[in-house]
């Protein structure tokens, strides 16, 4: 896998520090953070599906089993295996069927996943969410961890919400409050997300 690091720099840092002093203090304390991204859309999408509703540690365990069993996580490779084979790596059958179906549709030429690269964020989310087994959170993780889109803050991500609550000492967080913070971070929401994940895991 050609893993790289999400690219951001002083421009994004300066903007966020000015837009949000509390976040700015965290940025000053921890400095630049590294977030891995995988430019391969299919591999990154499968990784996001594996990570649905389970801990990062559990997801990594399943992912390692997949790499050991299948080698390269490619559409033609996974299309050759059954959902049962995929499920045996430790995920739910629903996830296994989702991954297998997507692998087959790409491998057969029915769906061109590369076409997503030319679409705006909302359209990427709309098209992916139309696939059985993929929701908004999975699409947003692909936008961040493969497409490196600059302005993604996911309401569906529990760790992101926890990071916001910790940062501002909140006991709860409504969707409207979340939207206010998300707009404050824009157009560099993804960099804010990287710091919110770090705050959440402290």
Short mmCIF file of N, CA and C in Angstrom, two decimals, residues 39-200:
data_model
loop_
_atom_site.label_atom_id
_atom_site.label_comp_id
_atom_site.label_asym_id
_atom_site.label_seq_id
_atom_site.Cartn_x
_atom_site.Cartn_y
_atom_site.Cartn_z
N UNK A 39 -3.90 6.73 -1.03
CA UNK A 39 -4.46 7.28 -2.27
C UNK A 39 -5.29 6.28 -3.08
N UNK A 40 -5.16 4.99 -2.82
CA UNK A 40 -5.93 3.99 -3.56
C UNK A 40 -7.37 3.97 -3.03
N UNK A 41 -8.31 4.36 -3.87
CA UNK A 41 -9.69 4.53 -3.43
C UNK A 41 -10.32 3.23 -2.94
N UNK A 42 -10.13 2.14 -3.67
CA UNK A 42 -10.76 0.89 -3.26
C UNK A 42 -10.21 0.40 -1.93
N UNK A 43 -8.89 0.38 -1.80
CA UNK A 43 -8.28 -0.08 -0.55
C UNK A 43 -8.75 0.77 0.62
N UNK A 44 -8.77 2.09 0.42
CA UNK A 44 -9.20 2.99 1.49
C UNK A 44 -10.68 2.81 1.83
N UNK A 45 -11.51 2.54 0.81
CA UNK A 45 -12.93 2.32 1.06
C UNK A 45 -13.15 1.04 1.85
N UNK A 46 -12.45 -0.02 1.49
CA UNK A 46 -12.57 -1.27 2.25
C UNK A 46 -12.11 -1.05 3.69
N UNK A 47 -11.04 -0.31 3.87
CA UNK A 47 -10.54 -0.02 5.22
C UNK A 47 -11.60 0.72 6.03
N UNK A 48 -12.28 1.68 5.40
CA UNK A 48 -13.33 2.43 6.10
C UNK A 48 -14.51 1.53 6.45
N UNK A 49 -14.89 0.63 5.54
CA UNK A 49 -15.99 -0.30 5.82
C UNK A 49 -15.64 -1.20 7.00
N UNK A 50 -14.41 -1.72 7.00
CA UNK A 50 -13.95 -2.56 8.11
C UNK A 50 -14.07 -1.81 9.43
N UNK A 51 -13.78 -0.50 9.41
CA UNK A 51 -13.77 0.30 10.64
C UNK A 51 -15.12 0.76 11.14
N UNK A 52 -16.19 0.44 10.42
CA UNK A 52 -17.53 0.88 10.83
C UNK A 52 -17.89 0.31 12.21
N UNK A 53 -18.24 1.19 13.14
CA UNK A 53 -18.83 0.83 14.43
C UNK A 53 -17.97 -0.09 15.30
N UNK A 54 -16.65 -0.12 15.06
CA UNK A 54 -15.76 -0.87 15.94
C UNK A 54 -14.57 0.01 16.30
N UNK A 55 -13.83 -0.38 17.32
CA UNK A 55 -12.69 0.41 17.77
C UNK A 55 -11.58 0.39 16.74
N UNK A 56 -10.70 1.37 16.83
CA UNK A 56 -9.55 1.44 15.93
C UNK A 56 -8.70 0.17 16.06
N UNK A 57 -8.52 -0.29 17.29
CA UNK A 57 -7.71 -1.49 17.54
C UNK A 57 -8.34 -2.73 16.91
N UNK A 58 -9.65 -2.88 17.08
CA UNK A 58 -10.35 -4.03 16.49
C UNK A 58 -10.29 -3.98 14.97
N UNK A 59 -10.45 -2.78 14.42
CA UNK A 59 -10.38 -2.62 12.96
C UNK A 59 -9.01 -3.01 12.44
N UNK A 60 -7.97 -2.63 13.16
CA UNK A 60 -6.61 -2.96 12.72
C UNK A 60 -6.37 -4.47 12.74
N UNK A 61 -6.95 -5.14 13.74
CA UNK A 61 -6.83 -6.59 13.82
C UNK A 61 -7.46 -7.26 12.61
N UNK A 62 -8.67 -6.83 12.26
CA UNK A 62 -9.36 -7.38 11.09
C UNK A 62 -8.57 -7.08 9.82
N UNK A 63 -8.09 -5.86 9.72
CA UNK A 63 -7.34 -5.43 8.53
C UNK A 63 -6.07 -6.28 8.36
N UNK A 64 -5.38 -6.51 9.44
CA UNK A 64 -4.16 -7.33 9.37
C UNK A 64 -4.47 -8.75 8.91
N UNK A 65 -5.61 -9.29 9.36
CA UNK A 65 -6.02 -10.63 8.91
C UNK A 65 -6.33 -10.64 7.42
N UNK A 66 -6.95 -9.57 6.94
CA UNK A 66 -7.26 -9.48 5.51
C UNK A 66 -5.98 -9.44 4.68
N UNK A 67 -5.01 -8.64 5.13
CA UNK A 67 -3.74 -8.55 4.40
C UNK A 67 -3.03 -9.91 4.38
N UNK A 68 -3.11 -10.61 5.50
CA UNK A 68 -2.46 -11.92 5.59
C UNK A 68 -3.16 -12.94 4.69
N UNK A 69 -4.48 -12.85 4.63
CA UNK A 69 -5.26 -13.85 3.88
C UNK A 69 -5.26 -13.56 2.37
N UNK A 70 -5.42 -12.28 2.02
CA UNK A 70 -5.63 -11.93 0.61
C UNK A 70 -4.43 -11.26 -0.05
N UNK A 71 -3.49 -10.78 0.74
CA UNK A 71 -2.40 -10.01 0.14
C UNK A 71 -2.91 -8.63 -0.23
N UNK A 72 -2.74 -8.23 -1.47
CA UNK A 72 -3.20 -6.90 -1.91
C UNK A 72 -4.72 -6.81 -1.84
N UNK A 73 -5.21 -5.69 -1.29
CA UNK A 73 -6.65 -5.47 -1.21
C UNK A 73 -7.08 -4.75 -2.49
N UNK A 74 -7.36 -5.53 -3.53
CA UNK A 74 -7.75 -4.99 -4.83
C UNK A 74 -9.09 -5.57 -5.24
N UNK A 75 -9.81 -4.88 -6.16
CA UNK A 75 -11.11 -5.40 -6.59
C UNK A 75 -11.02 -6.80 -7.20
N UNK A 76 -10.03 -7.03 -8.09
CA UNK A 76 -9.96 -8.34 -8.73
C UNK A 76 -9.60 -9.43 -7.73
N UNK A 77 -8.79 -9.08 -6.74
CA UNK A 77 -8.40 -10.05 -5.73
C UNK A 77 -9.58 -10.46 -4.85
N UNK A 78 -10.31 -9.48 -4.35
CA UNK A 78 -11.43 -9.78 -3.44
C UNK A 78 -12.64 -10.33 -4.19
N UNK A 79 -12.79 -9.95 -5.46
CA UNK A 79 -13.92 -10.48 -6.24
C UNK A 79 -13.80 -11.99 -6.44
N UNK A 80 -12.57 -12.50 -6.39
CA UNK A 80 -12.35 -13.94 -6.57
C UNK A 80 -12.73 -14.75 -5.34
N UNK A 81 -12.88 -14.07 -4.20
CA UNK A 81 -13.21 -14.77 -2.96
C UNK A 81 -14.68 -14.56 -2.61
N UNK A 82 -15.21 -15.44 -1.81
CA UNK A 82 -16.62 -15.37 -1.42
C UNK A 82 -16.78 -14.43 -0.22
N UNK A 83 -18.01 -13.96 0.01
CA UNK A 83 -18.27 -13.20 1.23
C UNK A 83 -17.89 -13.98 2.49
N UNK A 84 -18.07 -15.30 2.46
CA UNK A 84 -17.67 -16.12 3.61
C UNK A 84 -16.16 -16.01 3.87
N UNK A 85 -15.38 -16.02 2.81
CA UNK A 85 -13.92 -15.88 2.95
C UNK A 85 -13.58 -14.53 3.61
N UNK A 86 -14.24 -13.49 3.13
CA UNK A 86 -13.97 -12.14 3.65
C UNK A 86 -14.44 -12.05 5.10
N UNK A 87 -15.62 -12.59 5.37
CA UNK A 87 -16.18 -12.55 6.73
C UNK A 87 -15.30 -13.28 7.73
N UNK A 88 -14.58 -14.30 7.26
CA UNK A 88 -13.75 -15.12 8.16
C UNK A 88 -12.59 -14.32 8.77
N UNK A 89 -12.32 -13.14 8.25
CA UNK A 89 -11.26 -12.29 8.81
C UNK A 89 -11.70 -11.61 10.11
N UNK A 90 -13.00 -11.75 10.45
CA UNK A 90 -13.45 -11.25 11.74
C UNK A 90 -14.45 -10.12 11.69
N UNK A 91 -15.05 -9.91 10.51
CA UNK A 91 -16.05 -8.84 10.40
C UNK A 91 -17.45 -9.45 10.29
N UNK A 92 -18.45 -8.59 10.31
CA UNK A 92 -19.83 -9.06 10.15
C UNK A 92 -20.06 -9.50 8.71
N UNK A 93 -21.06 -10.35 8.52
CA UNK A 93 -21.40 -10.80 7.17
C UNK A 93 -21.90 -9.62 6.33
N UNK A 94 -22.58 -8.68 6.96
CA UNK A 94 -23.07 -7.50 6.22
C UNK A 94 -21.91 -6.73 5.60
N UNK A 95 -20.83 -6.53 6.37
CA UNK A 95 -19.66 -5.84 5.84
C UNK A 95 -19.00 -6.67 4.74
N UNK A 96 -18.91 -7.97 4.95
CA UNK A 96 -18.26 -8.85 3.97
C UNK A 96 -19.01 -8.82 2.64
N UNK A 97 -20.34 -8.87 2.69
CA UNK A 97 -21.15 -8.82 1.47
C UNK A 97 -20.97 -7.47 0.78
N UNK A 98 -20.95 -6.40 1.57
CA UNK A 98 -20.76 -5.05 1.02
C UNK A 98 -19.43 -4.97 0.27
N UNK A 99 -18.37 -5.42 0.90
CA UNK A 99 -17.03 -5.37 0.28
C UNK A 99 -16.99 -6.23 -0.98
N UNK A 100 -17.55 -7.43 -0.90
CA UNK A 100 -17.54 -8.35 -2.05
C UNK A 100 -18.33 -7.77 -3.22
N UNK A 101 -19.49 -7.20 -2.93
CA UNK A 101 -20.34 -6.62 -3.98
C UNK A 101 -19.63 -5.46 -4.67
N UNK A 102 -18.99 -4.60 -3.89
CA UNK A 102 -18.26 -3.46 -4.47
C UNK A 102 -17.08 -3.95 -5.30
N UNK A 103 -16.35 -4.95 -4.79
CA UNK A 103 -15.22 -5.50 -5.53
C UNK A 103 -15.68 -6.05 -6.88
N UNK A 104 -16.79 -6.79 -6.87
CA UNK A 104 -17.31 -7.36 -8.12
C UNK A 104 -17.75 -6.28 -9.10
N UNK A 105 -18.43 -5.24 -8.59
CA UNK A 105 -18.95 -4.19 -9.48
C UNK A 105 -17.81 -3.39 -10.12
N UNK A 106 -16.71 -3.20 -9.38
CA UNK A 106 -15.55 -2.51 -9.96
C UNK A 106 -14.82 -3.43 -10.93
N UNK A 107 -14.66 -4.68 -10.54
CA UNK A 107 -13.90 -5.63 -11.36
C UNK A 107 -14.59 -5.91 -12.69
N UNK A 108 -15.92 -5.88 -12.68
CA UNK A 108 -16.68 -6.15 -13.90
C UNK A 108 -16.82 -4.92 -14.80
N UNK A 109 -16.41 -3.75 -14.27
CA UNK A 109 -16.56 -2.52 -15.03
C UNK A 109 -17.91 -1.85 -14.84
N UNK A 110 -18.75 -2.43 -13.99
CA UNK A 110 -20.08 -1.86 -13.74
C UNK A 110 -19.99 -0.51 -13.03
N UNK A 111 -19.00 -0.36 -12.15
CA UNK A 111 -18.84 0.89 -11.41
C UNK A 111 -17.40 1.38 -11.52
N UNK A 112 -17.23 2.64 -11.88
CA UNK A 112 -15.90 3.24 -11.97
C UNK A 112 -15.65 4.07 -10.72
N UNK A 113 -14.97 3.49 -9.75
CA UNK A 113 -14.72 4.19 -8.49
C UNK A 113 -13.83 5.41 -8.70
N UNK A 114 -12.98 5.37 -9.72
CA UNK A 114 -12.06 6.49 -9.98
C UNK A 114 -12.81 7.76 -10.36
N UNK A 115 -14.04 7.61 -10.86
CA UNK A 115 -14.83 8.78 -11.25
C UNK A 115 -15.17 9.66 -10.05
N UNK A 116 -15.09 9.09 -8.84
CA UNK A 116 -15.37 9.88 -7.63
C UNK A 116 -14.40 11.04 -7.48
N UNK A 117 -13.19 10.88 -7.99
CA UNK A 117 -12.16 11.90 -7.78
C UNK A 117 -12.56 13.26 -8.35
N UNK A 118 -13.40 13.26 -9.39
CA UNK A 118 -13.77 14.50 -10.06
C UNK A 118 -15.03 15.15 -9.50
N UNK A 119 -15.61 14.52 -8.46
CA UNK A 119 -16.89 15.00 -7.92
C UNK A 119 -16.69 15.84 -6.66
N UNK A 120 -17.60 16.80 -6.41
CA UNK A 120 -17.56 17.54 -5.13
C UNK A 120 -17.92 16.63 -3.96
N UNK A 121 -17.57 17.05 -2.76
CA UNK A 121 -17.75 16.22 -1.57
C UNK A 121 -19.17 15.69 -1.44
N UNK A 122 -20.17 16.56 -1.58
CA UNK A 122 -21.56 16.14 -1.37
C UNK A 122 -21.98 15.06 -2.36
N UNK A 123 -21.48 15.14 -3.58
CA UNK A 123 -21.84 14.14 -4.59
C UNK A 123 -21.13 12.81 -4.33
N UNK A 124 -19.89 12.88 -3.85
CA UNK A 124 -19.19 11.65 -3.45
C UNK A 124 -19.98 10.96 -2.35
N UNK A 125 -20.42 11.73 -1.36
CA UNK A 125 -21.19 11.17 -0.25
C UNK A 125 -22.51 10.59 -0.75
N UNK A 126 -23.17 11.30 -1.67
CA UNK A 126 -24.46 10.84 -2.19
C UNK A 126 -24.30 9.51 -2.93
N UNK A 127 -23.30 9.43 -3.80
CA UNK A 127 -23.13 8.21 -4.60
C UNK A 127 -22.71 7.02 -3.74
N UNK A 128 -21.80 7.26 -2.79
CA UNK A 128 -21.37 6.15 -1.94
C UNK A 128 -22.49 5.69 -1.01
N UNK A 129 -23.27 6.64 -0.50
CA UNK A 129 -24.35 6.30 0.42
C UNK A 129 -25.47 5.52 -0.27
N UNK A 130 -25.50 5.58 -1.60
CA UNK A 130 -26.50 4.81 -2.35
C UNK A 130 -26.14 3.32 -2.41
N UNK A 131 -24.88 3.00 -2.06
CA UNK A 131 -24.45 1.60 -2.05
C UNK A 131 -24.88 0.94 -0.74
N UNK A 132 -25.36 -0.28 -0.83
CA UNK A 132 -25.82 -1.00 0.34
C UNK A 132 -24.66 -1.27 1.30
N UNK A 133 -24.80 -0.79 2.55
CA UNK A 133 -23.77 -1.03 3.55
C UNK A 133 -22.84 0.15 3.77
N UNK A 134 -23.03 1.23 3.00
CA UNK A 134 -22.19 2.42 3.15
C UNK A 134 -23.07 3.61 3.52
N UNK A 135 -22.69 4.29 4.58
CA UNK A 135 -23.39 5.49 5.00
C UNK A 135 -22.49 6.71 4.90
N UNK A 136 -22.98 7.81 5.43
CA UNK A 136 -22.26 9.08 5.32
C UNK A 136 -20.88 9.01 5.97
N UNK A 137 -20.79 8.38 7.17
CA UNK A 137 -19.50 8.34 7.87
C UNK A 137 -18.43 7.66 7.02
N UNK A 138 -18.77 6.52 6.42
CA UNK A 138 -17.82 5.78 5.59
C UNK A 138 -17.35 6.63 4.42
N UNK A 139 -18.31 7.34 3.80
CA UNK A 139 -17.96 8.22 2.68
C UNK A 139 -17.04 9.35 3.13
N UNK A 140 -17.34 9.91 4.30
CA UNK A 140 -16.51 11.01 4.82
C UNK A 140 -15.10 10.54 5.16
N UNK A 141 -14.96 9.31 5.65
CA UNK A 141 -13.63 8.78 5.93
C UNK A 141 -12.84 8.59 4.63
N UNK A 142 -13.53 8.21 3.54
CA UNK A 142 -12.85 8.10 2.26
C UNK A 142 -12.40 9.48 1.78
N UNK A 143 -13.25 10.49 1.96
CA UNK A 143 -12.89 11.85 1.57
C UNK A 143 -11.62 12.32 2.27
N UNK A 144 -11.48 11.95 3.55
CA UNK A 144 -10.31 12.36 4.32
C UNK A 144 -9.11 11.47 4.01
N UNK A 145 -9.29 10.17 4.17
CA UNK A 145 -8.16 9.25 4.24
C UNK A 145 -7.70 8.70 2.89
N UNK A 146 -8.35 9.13 1.81
CA UNK A 146 -7.87 8.75 0.48
C UNK A 146 -7.83 9.96 -0.45
N UNK A 147 -8.91 10.75 -0.45
CA UNK A 147 -9.02 11.85 -1.40
C UNK A 147 -8.40 13.15 -0.87
N UNK A 148 -8.08 13.16 0.41
CA UNK A 148 -7.46 14.33 1.05
C UNK A 148 -8.27 15.62 0.83
N UNK A 149 -9.59 15.49 0.91
CA UNK A 149 -10.43 16.68 0.80
C UNK A 149 -10.22 17.56 2.04
N UNK A 150 -10.18 18.87 1.87
CA UNK A 150 -9.71 19.75 2.94
C UNK A 150 -10.72 20.11 4.02
N UNK A 151 -12.02 19.87 3.79
CA UNK A 151 -13.00 20.46 4.71
C UNK A 151 -14.04 19.44 5.17
N UNK A 152 -13.58 18.39 5.86
CA UNK A 152 -14.48 17.33 6.32
C UNK A 152 -14.40 17.21 7.84
N UNK A 153 -15.53 17.42 8.51
CA UNK A 153 -15.67 17.19 9.95
C UNK A 153 -16.92 16.34 10.12
N UNK A 154 -16.77 15.12 10.59
CA UNK A 154 -17.86 14.14 10.54
C UNK A 154 -18.67 14.09 11.83
N UNK A 155 -19.94 14.45 11.72
CA UNK A 155 -20.86 14.32 12.85
C UNK A 155 -21.00 12.86 13.27
N UNK A 156 -20.92 11.96 12.30
CA UNK A 156 -21.09 10.54 12.59
C UNK A 156 -19.91 9.89 13.28
N UNK A 157 -18.82 10.62 13.45
CA UNK A 157 -17.62 10.06 14.08
C UNK A 157 -17.64 10.35 15.59
N UNK A 158 -17.77 9.30 16.37
CA UNK A 158 -17.89 9.47 17.83
C UNK A 158 -16.66 10.16 18.40
N UNK A 159 -15.48 9.81 17.90
CA UNK A 159 -14.25 10.40 18.42
C UNK A 159 -14.18 11.90 18.11
N UNK A 160 -14.66 12.30 16.95
CA UNK A 160 -14.70 13.73 16.61
C UNK A 160 -15.60 14.47 17.58
N UNK A 161 -16.78 13.92 17.83
CA UNK A 161 -17.71 14.57 18.77
C UNK A 161 -17.11 14.62 20.17
N UNK A 162 -16.45 13.54 20.58
CA UNK A 162 -15.81 13.51 21.89
C UNK A 162 -14.69 14.56 21.97
N UNK A 163 -13.94 14.71 20.89
CA UNK A 163 -12.88 15.71 20.86
C UNK A 163 -13.43 17.11 21.02
N UNK A 164 -14.54 17.42 20.35
CA UNK A 164 -15.16 18.73 20.49
C UNK A 164 -15.63 18.96 21.92
N UNK A 165 -16.26 17.95 22.51
CA UNK A 165 -16.77 18.08 23.88
C UNK A 165 -15.63 18.30 24.88
N UNK A 166 -14.54 17.59 24.68
CA UNK A 166 -13.38 17.78 25.57
C UNK A 166 -12.76 19.16 25.38
N UNK A 167 -12.64 19.58 24.13
CA UNK A 167 -11.98 20.85 23.83
C UNK A 167 -12.72 22.02 24.47
N UNK A 168 -14.04 21.98 24.44
CA UNK A 168 -14.84 23.10 24.94
C UNK A 168 -15.53 22.81 26.27
N UNK A 169 -15.15 21.70 26.92
CA UNK A 169 -15.72 21.32 28.22
C UNK A 169 -17.24 21.24 28.18
N UNK A 170 -17.75 20.52 27.19
CA UNK A 170 -19.20 20.36 27.04
C UNK A 170 -19.64 19.02 27.61
N UNK A 171 -20.82 19.00 28.24
CA UNK A 171 -21.37 17.75 28.75
C UNK A 171 -22.21 17.03 27.69
N UNK A 172 -22.70 17.77 26.70
CA UNK A 172 -23.37 17.15 25.55
C UNK A 172 -23.14 18.06 24.34
N UNK A 173 -23.53 17.56 23.18
CA UNK A 173 -23.29 18.29 21.94
C UNK A 173 -24.45 18.04 20.98
N UNK A 174 -25.18 19.09 20.67
CA UNK A 174 -26.30 18.95 19.73
C UNK A 174 -25.76 19.06 18.30
N UNK A 175 -26.59 18.63 17.35
CA UNK A 175 -26.19 18.72 15.94
C UNK A 175 -26.01 20.18 15.54
N UNK A 176 -26.86 21.06 16.05
CA UNK A 176 -26.73 22.48 15.71
C UNK A 176 -25.42 23.07 16.25
N UNK A 177 -25.06 22.69 17.48
CA UNK A 177 -23.79 23.16 18.05
C UNK A 177 -22.62 22.64 17.23
N UNK A 178 -22.70 21.37 16.86
CA UNK A 178 -21.65 20.77 16.03
C UNK A 178 -21.48 21.55 14.72
N UNK A 179 -22.60 21.90 14.10
CA UNK A 179 -22.55 22.62 12.83
C UNK A 179 -21.87 23.98 13.01
N UNK A 180 -22.10 24.64 14.12
CA UNK A 180 -21.45 25.93 14.38
C UNK A 180 -19.93 25.77 14.45
N UNK A 181 -19.47 24.73 15.14
CA UNK A 181 -18.03 24.48 15.19
C UNK A 181 -17.49 24.10 13.81
N UNK A 182 -18.22 23.26 13.10
CA UNK A 182 -17.77 22.83 11.77
C UNK A 182 -17.59 24.03 10.84
N UNK A 183 -18.53 24.94 10.89
CA UNK A 183 -18.44 26.14 10.05
C UNK A 183 -17.29 27.04 10.48
N UNK A 184 -17.00 27.05 11.78
CA UNK A 184 -15.88 27.85 12.28
C UNK A 184 -14.56 27.33 11.72
N UNK A 185 -14.43 26.03 11.59
CA UNK A 185 -13.18 25.43 11.10
C UNK A 185 -13.03 25.56 9.58
N UNK A 186 -14.14 25.72 8.86
CA UNK A 186 -14.12 25.76 7.40
C UNK A 186 -13.30 26.95 6.91
N UNK A 187 -12.49 26.80 5.85
CA UNK A 187 -12.43 25.69 4.88
C UNK A 187 -11.38 24.63 5.20
N UNK A 188 -10.91 24.58 6.45
CA UNK A 188 -9.85 23.63 6.80
C UNK A 188 -10.33 22.64 7.87
N UNK A 189 -11.58 22.15 7.68
CA UNK A 189 -12.15 21.26 8.66
C UNK A 189 -11.40 19.96 8.84
N UNK A 190 -10.78 19.47 7.78
CA UNK A 190 -10.08 18.20 7.90
C UNK A 190 -8.89 18.31 8.85
N UNK A 191 -8.17 19.41 8.79
CA UNK A 191 -7.05 19.61 9.73
C UNK A 191 -7.59 19.72 11.15
N UNK A 192 -8.72 20.42 11.34
CA UNK A 192 -9.35 20.47 12.66
C UNK A 192 -9.71 19.06 13.12
N UNK A 193 -10.23 18.22 12.21
CA UNK A 193 -10.57 16.84 12.56
C UNK A 193 -9.36 16.07 13.05
N UNK A 194 -8.22 16.27 12.41
CA UNK A 194 -6.99 15.58 12.82
C UNK A 194 -6.64 15.93 14.26
N UNK A 195 -6.82 17.19 14.63
CA UNK A 195 -6.54 17.60 16.01
C UNK A 195 -7.62 17.12 16.97
N UNK A 196 -8.88 17.11 16.52
CA UNK A 196 -9.96 16.62 17.37
C UNK A 196 -9.79 15.13 17.69
N UNK A 197 -9.33 14.36 16.71
CA UNK A 197 -9.04 12.94 16.97
C UNK A 197 -7.96 12.80 18.03
N UNK A 198 -6.95 13.66 17.95
CA UNK A 198 -5.86 13.60 18.94
C UNK A 198 -6.37 13.96 20.33
N UNK A 199 -7.22 14.98 20.40
CA UNK A 199 -7.80 15.41 21.69
C UNK A 199 -8.64 14.26 22.28
N UNK A 200 -9.41 13.61 21.41
CA UNK A 200 -10.29 12.53 21.85
C UNK A 200 -9.53 11.37 22.45
#
